[in-house]
């Protein structure tokens, strides 16, 4: 075939032994209406012919861009990467493509990326907010663009939220640490001001420690301030008490930072307990293994796309709901005190 020739939808239909309508459905929003065998033939024909649908042309003709936008606060966060995979997989299954923007927790970047994604005529947005873009997001909802908040909520917006059941996660962590004999705890988190999930976890930790009669310290600072975190952990370990001590880390990045400092301070995992929210590959490899609360990131990502396809844009914010997913406790040696 002439390399300058651009394959057409009609040529794909002929090569696949399918109708032009079926090929349009395959590359549109009705892929699920086709049999698995027909989908396979169309995909193979498109691959052999090098066919790529012109999504911009479809959008300009009113056919929709078939693009889903995703805004993440920190693309370096393992949680963001894992959830992104679930979102992408669900998009692919529905004939959608994913366009991702990273804000680096910068509200100004967040506003710019929201404008960019809107310019690309995305058909829905999954947003992990970094600031408080209420006005911008409300404008998108008013334009009829489906919107789902990921992990972090905004009051009075009218958009559904998908994320972890933070209260349940903290309850599970405290119950496990208490059952293992730890009575003095240090909760380590990044600043909660701009993230509702961090604030929810902190609030539950404080009320949960009081209800269980546990000693509950808190350290909330940017992880870049390594000296402050080192001092907080050192002071916690040095505080005189007969009660066993443990650290509870608010997310995977915090768990990594705390693990490094515990090692540097010569603390022995297990004697000093360590439990982190987020399951990461390396957690099973450090010392006796680090106990974690694993988020169902794939299910969260898929649920976000499912919400978008149901077009969750509400005039009344009270109609919006939060879909909270339960974590799984993976107990390892870091919370197994010696007899």
CSV table of C-alpha atoms in Angstrom, one decimal:
chain,number,residue,atom,x,y,z
A,1,UNK,CA,0.0,0.0,0.0
A,2,UNK,CA,1.2,3.5,-0.8
A,3,UNK,CA,2.7,4.8,2.5
A,4,UNK,CA,1.2,8.3,1.8
A,5,UNK,CA,-2.3,6.8,1.5
A,6,UNK,CA,-4.5,7.2,4.6
A,7,UNK,CA,-6.7,4.2,5.1
A,8,UNK,CA,-10.4,4.8,5.2
A,9,UNK,CA,-13.2,3.4,7.3
A,10,UNK,CA,-14.7,1.8,4.2
A,11,UNK,CA,-11.4,-0.1,3.5
A,12,UNK,CA,-11.4,-1.3,7.1
A,13,UNK,CA,-14.9,-2.5,6.7
A,14,UNK,CA,-14.1,-4.5,3.5
A,15,UNK,CA,-11.0,-6.0,5.0
A,16,UNK,CA,-12.9,-7.1,8.2
A,17,UNK,CA,-15.9,-8.4,6.3
A,18,UNK,CA,-18.0,-6.0,8.2
A,19,UNK,CA,-20.3,-3.1,7.5
A,20,UNK,CA,-19.2,0.5,7.7
A,21,UNK,CA,-21.7,1.0,10.5
A,22,UNK,CA,-20.1,-1.7,12.6
A,23,UNK,CA,-16.6,-0.2,12.1
A,24,UNK,CA,-18.0,3.2,13.2
A,25,UNK,CA,-19.5,1.6,16.3
A,26,UNK,CA,-16.2,-0.1,17.0
A,27,UNK,CA,-14.4,3.3,17.0
A,28,UNK,CA,-17.3,5.1,18.6
A,29,UNK,CA,-19.3,4.7,21.8
A,30,UNK,CA,-21.2,1.5,20.9
A,31,UNK,CA,-18.3,-1.0,20.7
A,32,UNK,CA,-20.1,-3.2,23.3
A,33,UNK,CA,-22.9,-3.8,20.8
A,34,UNK,CA,-20.5,-5.8,18.6
A,35,UNK,CA,-19.7,-9.5,19.1
A,36,UNK,CA,-16.2,-10.3,20.4
A,37,UNK,CA,-15.3,-12.0,17.1
A,38,UNK,CA,-16.4,-8.9,15.1
A,39,UNK,CA,-14.4,-6.6,17.3
A,40,UNK,CA,-11.4,-8.8,16.8
A,41,UNK,CA,-11.7,-8.7,13.0
A,42,UNK,CA,-12.1,-5.0,12.9
A,43,UNK,CA,-9.1,-4.4,15.2
A,44,UNK,CA,-7.0,-6.7,13.1
A,45,UNK,CA,-8.0,-5.0,9.8
A,46,UNK,CA,-7.4,-1.6,11.3
A,47,UNK,CA,-3.9,-2.7,12.4
A,48,UNK,CA,-3.0,-4.2,9.1
A,49,UNK,CA,-4.2,-1.1,7.2
A,50,UNK,CA,-2.7,1.3,9.7
A,51,UNK,CA,-6.1,3.0,10.1
A,52,UNK,CA,-6.5,5.7,12.8
A,53,UNK,CA,-9.9,7.5,13.2
A,54,UNK,CA,-9.7,11.2,13.0
A,55,UNK,CA,-11.0,12.1,16.4
A,56,UNK,CA,-10.7,15.9,15.8
A,57,UNK,CA,-12.9,15.6,12.7
A,58,UNK,CA,-15.4,13.5,14.6
A,59,UNK,CA,-15.5,16.2,17.3
A,60,UNK,CA,-16.0,19.1,14.8
A,61,UNK,CA,-18.8,17.1,13.1
A,62,UNK,CA,-20.6,16.7,16.5
A,63,UNK,CA,-19.5,13.0,16.8
A,64,UNK,CA,-17.6,13.6,20.0
A,65,UNK,CA,-13.8,13.5,20.6
A,66,UNK,CA,-13.9,10.1,22.4
A,67,UNK,CA,-11.3,11.7,24.7
A,68,UNK,CA,-11.5,11.6,28.5
A,69,UNK,CA,-9.4,14.1,30.4
A,70,UNK,CA,-7.6,13.2,33.7
A,71,UNK,CA,-6.1,15.8,36.0
A,72,UNK,CA,-3.7,14.4,38.7
A,73,UNK,CA,-2.2,16.5,41.5
A,74,UNK,CA,1.1,14.6,41.6
A,75,UNK,CA,1.9,12.1,38.8
A,76,UNK,CA,4.9,10.9,40.9
A,77,UNK,CA,2.5,9.6,43.6
A,78,UNK,CA,2.2,5.8,43.3
A,79,UNK,CA,-1.5,6.1,44.0
A,80,UNK,CA,-2.0,8.4,41.0
A,81,UNK,CA,-0.2,6.0,38.7
A,82,UNK,CA,-2.1,3.0,39.9
A,83,UNK,CA,-5.5,4.7,39.6
A,84,UNK,CA,-4.5,6.1,36.2
A,85,UNK,CA,-4.0,2.5,35.0
A,86,UNK,CA,-7.5,1.6,36.1
A,87,UNK,CA,-9.0,4.6,34.3
A,88,UNK,CA,-7.1,3.9,31.1
A,89,UNK,CA,-8.1,0.3,31.1
A,90,UNK,CA,-11.8,1.2,31.5
A,91,UNK,CA,-11.5,3.9,28.8
A,92,UNK,CA,-10.0,1.4,26.3
A,93,UNK,CA,-12.8,-1.1,26.9
A,94,UNK,CA,-15.3,1.6,26.0
A,95,UNK,CA,-13.5,2.9,22.9
A,96,UNK,CA,-12.2,6.0,24.7
A,97,UNK,CA,-8.7,7.5,24.8
A,98,UNK,CA,-7.2,9.1,27.9
A,99,UNK,CA,-5.5,12.5,28.0
A,100,UNK,CA,-3.5,13.1,31.3
A,101,UNK,CA,-2.3,16.4,32.8
A,102,UNK,CA,-0.1,16.7,35.9
A,103,UNK,CA,-0.5,19.8,38.1
A,104,UNK,CA,2.4,19.2,40.6
A,105,UNK,CA,0.0,20.4,43.3
A,106,UNK,CA,0.1,23.8,41.8
A,107,UNK,CA,-3.4,25.6,41.6
A,108,UNK,CA,-2.2,27.8,38.8
A,109,UNK,CA,-1.2,24.8,36.7
A,110,UNK,CA,-4.5,23.2,37.6
A,111,UNK,CA,-6.5,26.1,36.1
A,112,UNK,CA,-4.3,26.1,32.9
A,113,UNK,CA,-4.7,22.4,32.4
A,114,UNK,CA,-8.5,22.5,32.9
A,115,UNK,CA,-8.7,25.1,30.2
A,116,UNK,CA,-6.4,23.0,28.0
A,117,UNK,CA,-8.5,19.8,28.4
A,118,UNK,CA,-11.7,21.8,27.7
A,119,UNK,CA,-10.1,23.1,24.5
A,120,UNK,CA,-9.5,19.5,23.4
A,121,UNK,CA,-13.3,18.9,23.7
A,122,UNK,CA,-12.9,16.1,26.2
A,123,UNK,CA,-16.2,14.2,26.8
A,124,UNK,CA,-15.6,13.8,30.5
A,125,UNK,CA,-13.1,14.7,33.3
A,126,UNK,CA,-11.5,12.7,36.2
A,127,UNK,CA,-10.1,15.3,38.5
A,128,UNK,CA,-7.7,14.9,41.4
A,129,UNK,CA,-7.7,18.4,42.6
A,130,UNK,CA,-4.7,20.3,43.9
A,131,UNK,CA,-6.3,23.6,45.0
A,132,UNK,CA,-9.9,24.8,45.1
A,133,UNK,CA,-11.0,25.2,41.4
A,134,UNK,CA,-14.7,25.4,42.4
A,135,UNK,CA,-15.5,28.2,39.8
A,136,UNK,CA,-13.8,26.5,36.9
A,137,UNK,CA,-15.2,23.0,37.6
A,138,UNK,CA,-18.7,24.5,38.2
A,139,UNK,CA,-18.5,26.2,34.8
A,140,UNK,CA,-17.6,22.8,33.2
A,141,UNK,CA,-20.6,21.1,34.8
A,142,UNK,CA,-22.8,23.9,33.6
A,143,UNK,CA,-21.6,23.2,30.1
A,144,UNK,CA,-22.8,19.6,30.5
A,145,UNK,CA,-19.3,18.0,30.8
A,146,UNK,CA,-19.4,15.0,33.0
A,147,UNK,CA,-17.1,15.3,36.0
A,148,UNK,CA,-15.8,13.0,38.7
A,149,UNK,CA,-13.6,13.9,41.6
A,150,UNK,CA,-10.9,11.5,42.4
A,151,UNK,CA,-9.9,10.9,46.1
A,152,UNK,CA,-10.5,14.6,47.0
A,153,UNK,CA,-13.9,16.3,47.5
A,154,UNK,CA,-15.2,19.8,47.0
A,155,UNK,CA,-18.2,20.9,48.9
A,156,UNK,CA,-21.2,22.3,47.1
A,157,UNK,CA,-19.9,21.4,43.6
A,158,UNK,CA,-22.4,18.7,42.6
A,159,UNK,CA,-19.9,16.2,41.3
A,160,UNK,CA,-19.5,12.6,42.4
A,161,UNK,CA,-16.4,11.5,44.2
A,162,UNK,CA,-14.6,8.2,43.9
A,163,UNK,CA,-11.9,7.2,46.4
A,164,UNK,CA,-10.9,5.4,49.5
A,165,UNK,CA,-13.1,5.0,52.6
A,166,UNK,CA,-10.8,7.1,54.7
A,167,UNK,CA,-12.6,6.6,58.0
A,168,UNK,CA,-12.6,2.8,57.6
A,169,UNK,CA,-8.9,2.8,56.6
A,170,UNK,CA,-7.9,4.7,59.8
A,171,UNK,CA,-10.2,2.5,61.9
A,172,UNK,CA,-8.6,-0.6,60.5
A,173,UNK,CA,-5.1,0.8,61.1
A,174,UNK,CA,-5.8,1.8,64.7
A,175,UNK,CA,-7.5,-1.5,65.5
A,176,UNK,CA,-4.6,-3.5,64.0
A,177,UNK,CA,-1.9,-1.5,65.9
A,178,UNK,CA,-3.9,-1.7,69.1
A,179,UNK,CA,-4.4,-5.4,68.7
A,180,UNK,CA,-0.6,-5.8,68.2
A,181,UNK,CA,0.1,-4.1,71.5
A,182,UNK,CA,1.1,-0.6,70.3
A,183,UNK,CA,-0.1,2.2,72.6
A,184,UNK,CA,1.9,5.3,71.5
A,185,UNK,CA,1.4,6.4,67.9
A,186,UNK,CA,2.8,9.0,65.6
A,187,UNK,CA,0.7,9.9,62.6
A,188,UNK,CA,2.9,11.3,59.7
A,189,UNK,CA,1.2,13.1,56.9
A,190,UNK,CA,1.8,15.8,54.3
A,191,UNK,CA,-0.1,19.1,55.0
A,192,UNK,CA,-3.8,18.4,54.9
A,193,UNK,CA,-5.0,21.9,53.9
A,194,UNK,CA,-5.5,21.3,50.2
A,195,UNK,CA,-6.6,17.7,50.3
A,196,UNK,CA,-9.9,16.6,51.8
A,197,UNK,CA,-8.7,13.0,52.0
A,198,UNK,CA,-5.7,14.0,54.1
A,199,UNK,CA,-7.9,16.1,56.4
A,200,UNK,CA,-10.4,13.2,56.7
A,201,UNK,CA,-7.7,10.7,57.7
A,202,UNK,CA,-6.2,13.1,60.2
A,203,UNK,CA,-9.6,13.9,61.8
A,204,UNK,CA,-10.4,10.2,62.1
A,205,UNK,CA,-7.0,9.4,63.5
A,206,UNK,CA,-7.4,12.0,66.3
A,207,UNK,CA,-10.9,11.0,67.2
A,208,UNK,CA,-9.9,7.3,66.9
A,209,UNK,CA,-6.9,7.6,69.3
A,210,UNK,CA,-9.1,9.4,71.8
A,211,UNK,CA,-11.8,6.7,71.6
A,212,UNK,CA,-9.3,3.9,72.0
A,213,UNK,CA,-7.3,5.7,74.8
A,214,UNK,CA,-4.1,5.6,72.6
A,215,UNK,CA,-1.4,8.2,72.7
A,216,UNK,CA,-1.7,10.0,69.4
A,217,UNK,CA,1.0,12.4,68.2
A,218,UNK,CA,0.8,14.1,64.8
A,219,UNK,CA,3.4,15.4,62.4
A,220,UNK,CA,2.2,17.2,59.2
A,221,UNK,CA,4.8,18.9,57.1
A,222,UNK,CA,6.0,18.8,53.5
A,223,UNK,CA,8.2,15.7,52.8
A,224,UNK,CA,10.8,18.0,51.4
A,225,UNK,CA,11.5,19.1,55.0
A,226,UNK,CA,13.5,16.0,55.8
A,227,UNK,CA,15.2,17.6,58.8
A,228,UNK,CA,11.8,18.3,60.5
A,229,UNK,CA,10.5,14.8,59.9
A,230,UNK,CA,13.8,13.3,61.2
A,231,UNK,CA,13.5,15.4,64.4
A,232,UNK,CA,9.8,14.5,64.9
A,233,UNK,CA,10.5,10.8,64.6
A,234,UNK,CA,13.6,11.0,66.8
A,235,UNK,CA,11.7,12.9,69.5
A,236,UNK,CA,8.9,10.3,69.3
A,237,UNK,CA,11.3,7.4,69.7
A,238,UNK,CA,13.2,9.1,72.5
A,239,UNK,CA,10.1,10.0,74.6
A,240,UNK,CA,10.1,8.1,77.9
A,241,UNK,CA,7.3,5.5,78.1
A,242,UNK,CA,6.8,1.9,78.8
A,243,UNK,CA,4.3,1.5,76.0
A,244,UNK,CA,5.3,0.2,72.5
A,245,UNK,CA,5.4,2.8,69.8
A,246,UNK,CA,4.3,2.8,66.2
A,247,UNK,CA,4.2,5.1,63.2
A,248,UNK,CA,1.1,5.4,61.0
A,249,UNK,CA,1.9,6.9,57.6
A,250,UNK,CA,-0.8,8.7,55.6
A,251,UNK,CA,0.3,7.5,52.1
A,252,UNK,CA,3.0,5.7,50.2
A,253,UNK,CA,5.3,8.6,49.8
A,254,UNK,CA,5.2,9.2,53.6
A,255,UNK,CA,5.8,5.5,54.2
A,256,UNK,CA,9.0,5.6,52.1
A,257,UNK,CA,10.3,8.7,53.8
A,258,UNK,CA,9.5,7.3,57.3
A,259,UNK,CA,11.2,4.0,56.5
A,260,UNK,CA,14.4,5.7,55.4
A,261,UNK,CA,14.6,7.7,58.6
A,262,UNK,CA,13.8,4.8,60.9
A,263,UNK,CA,16.7,2.9,59.3
A,264,UNK,CA,18.9,5.9,59.6
A,265,UNK,CA,18.0,6.2,63.3
A,266,UNK,CA,18.7,2.5,63.9
A,267,UNK,CA,15.1,1.7,64.8
A,268,UNK,CA,14.2,-2.0,64.4
A,269,UNK,CA,10.9,-2.6,62.6
A,270,UNK,CA,8.5,-4.5,64.8
A,271,UNK,CA,10.0,-3.2,68.0
A,272,UNK,CA,8.9,0.2,66.5
A,273,UNK,CA,5.7,-0.5,64.6
A,274,UNK,CA,5.2,0.9,61.1
A,275,UNK,CA,2.0,0.8,59.1
A,276,UNK,CA,1.4,2.7,55.8
A,277,UNK,CA,-1.7,3.5,53.7
A,278,UNK,CA,-0.9,2.4,50.1
A,279,UNK,CA,0.6,-1.0,49.1
A,280,UNK,CA,3.8,-0.5,47.2
A,281,UNK,CA,6.0,-3.2,45.6
A,282,UNK,CA,9.0,-2.5,47.9
A,283,UNK,CA,7.0,-2.8,51.1
A,284,UNK,CA,7.3,-6.6,51.1
A,285,UNK,CA,11.1,-6.4,50.6
A,286,UNK,CA,12.2,-4.1,53.5
A,287,UNK,CA,13.3,-5.8,56.7
A,288,UNK,CA,10.5,-8.1,57.9
A,289,UNK,CA,8.1,-6.5,55.5
A,290,UNK,CA,6.0,-3.3,56.0
A,291,UNK,CA,2.3,-3.7,57.0
A,292,UNK,CA,0.1,-1.7,54.6
A,293,UNK,CA,-3.5,-0.9,53.8
A,294,UNK,CA,-3.8,-1.5,50.1
A,295,UNK,CA,-6.2,0.7,48.2
A,296,UNK,CA,-8.2,-1.0,45.4
A,297,UNK,CA,-6.8,1.4,42.9
A,298,UNK,CA,-7.9,-0.5,39.8
A,299,UNK,CA,-11.5,-0.6,41.1
A,300,UNK,CA,-11.4,3.1,42.0
A,301,UNK,CA,-10.1,4.0,38.5
A,302,UNK,CA,-12.8,1.9,36.8
A,303,UNK,CA,-15.5,3.3,39.0
A,304,UNK,CA,-14.5,6.8,38.0
A,305,UNK,CA,-15.1,6.0,34.3
A,306,UNK,CA,-18.3,4.3,35.1
A,307,UNK,CA,-19.5,7.4,36.8
A,308,UNK,CA,-18.6,9.5,33.8
A,309,UNK,CA,-20.5,7.3,31.4
A,310,UNK,CA,-23.5,7.7,33.7
A,311,UNK,CA,-23.0,11.5,33.2
A,312,UNK,CA,-22.9,12.5,36.9
A,313,UNK,CA,-23.6,16.2,36.6
A,314,UNK,CA,-26.2,17.5,39.1
A,315,UNK,CA,-27.9,20.8,39.4
A,316,UNK,CA,-28.4,20.1,43.1
A,317,UNK,CA,-25.1,19.4,44.9
A,318,UNK,CA,-27.1,17.2,47.4
A,319,UNK,CA,-27.7,14.7,44.7
A,320,UNK,CA,-24.0,14.0,44.2
A,321,UNK,CA,-22.7,11.0,46.0
A,322,UNK,CA,-19.3,9.7,47.2
A,323,UNK,CA,-18.3,6.2,46.2
A,324,UNK,CA,-15.9,5.0,48.9
A,325,UNK,CA,-13.9,1.8,48.5
A,326,UNK,CA,-12.6,-0.3,51.4
A,327,UNK,CA,-8.9,-1.1,51.7
A,328,UNK,CA,-7.3,-4.4,52.4
A,329,UNK,CA,-5.0,-4.9,55.4
A,330,UNK,CA,-1.7,-6.7,54.4
A,331,UNK,CA,-0.1,-7.5,57.8
A,332,UNK,CA,3.7,-8.0,57.8
A,333,UNK,CA,6.6,-8.0,60.2
A,334,UNK,CA,6.7,-4.2,60.8
A,335,UNK,CA,3.7,-4.5,63.2
A,336,UNK,CA,4.6,-7.9,64.6
A,337,UNK,CA,6.1,-7.2,68.0
A,338,UNK,CA,8.5,-9.8,69.5
A,339,UNK,CA,7.0,-11.9,72.2
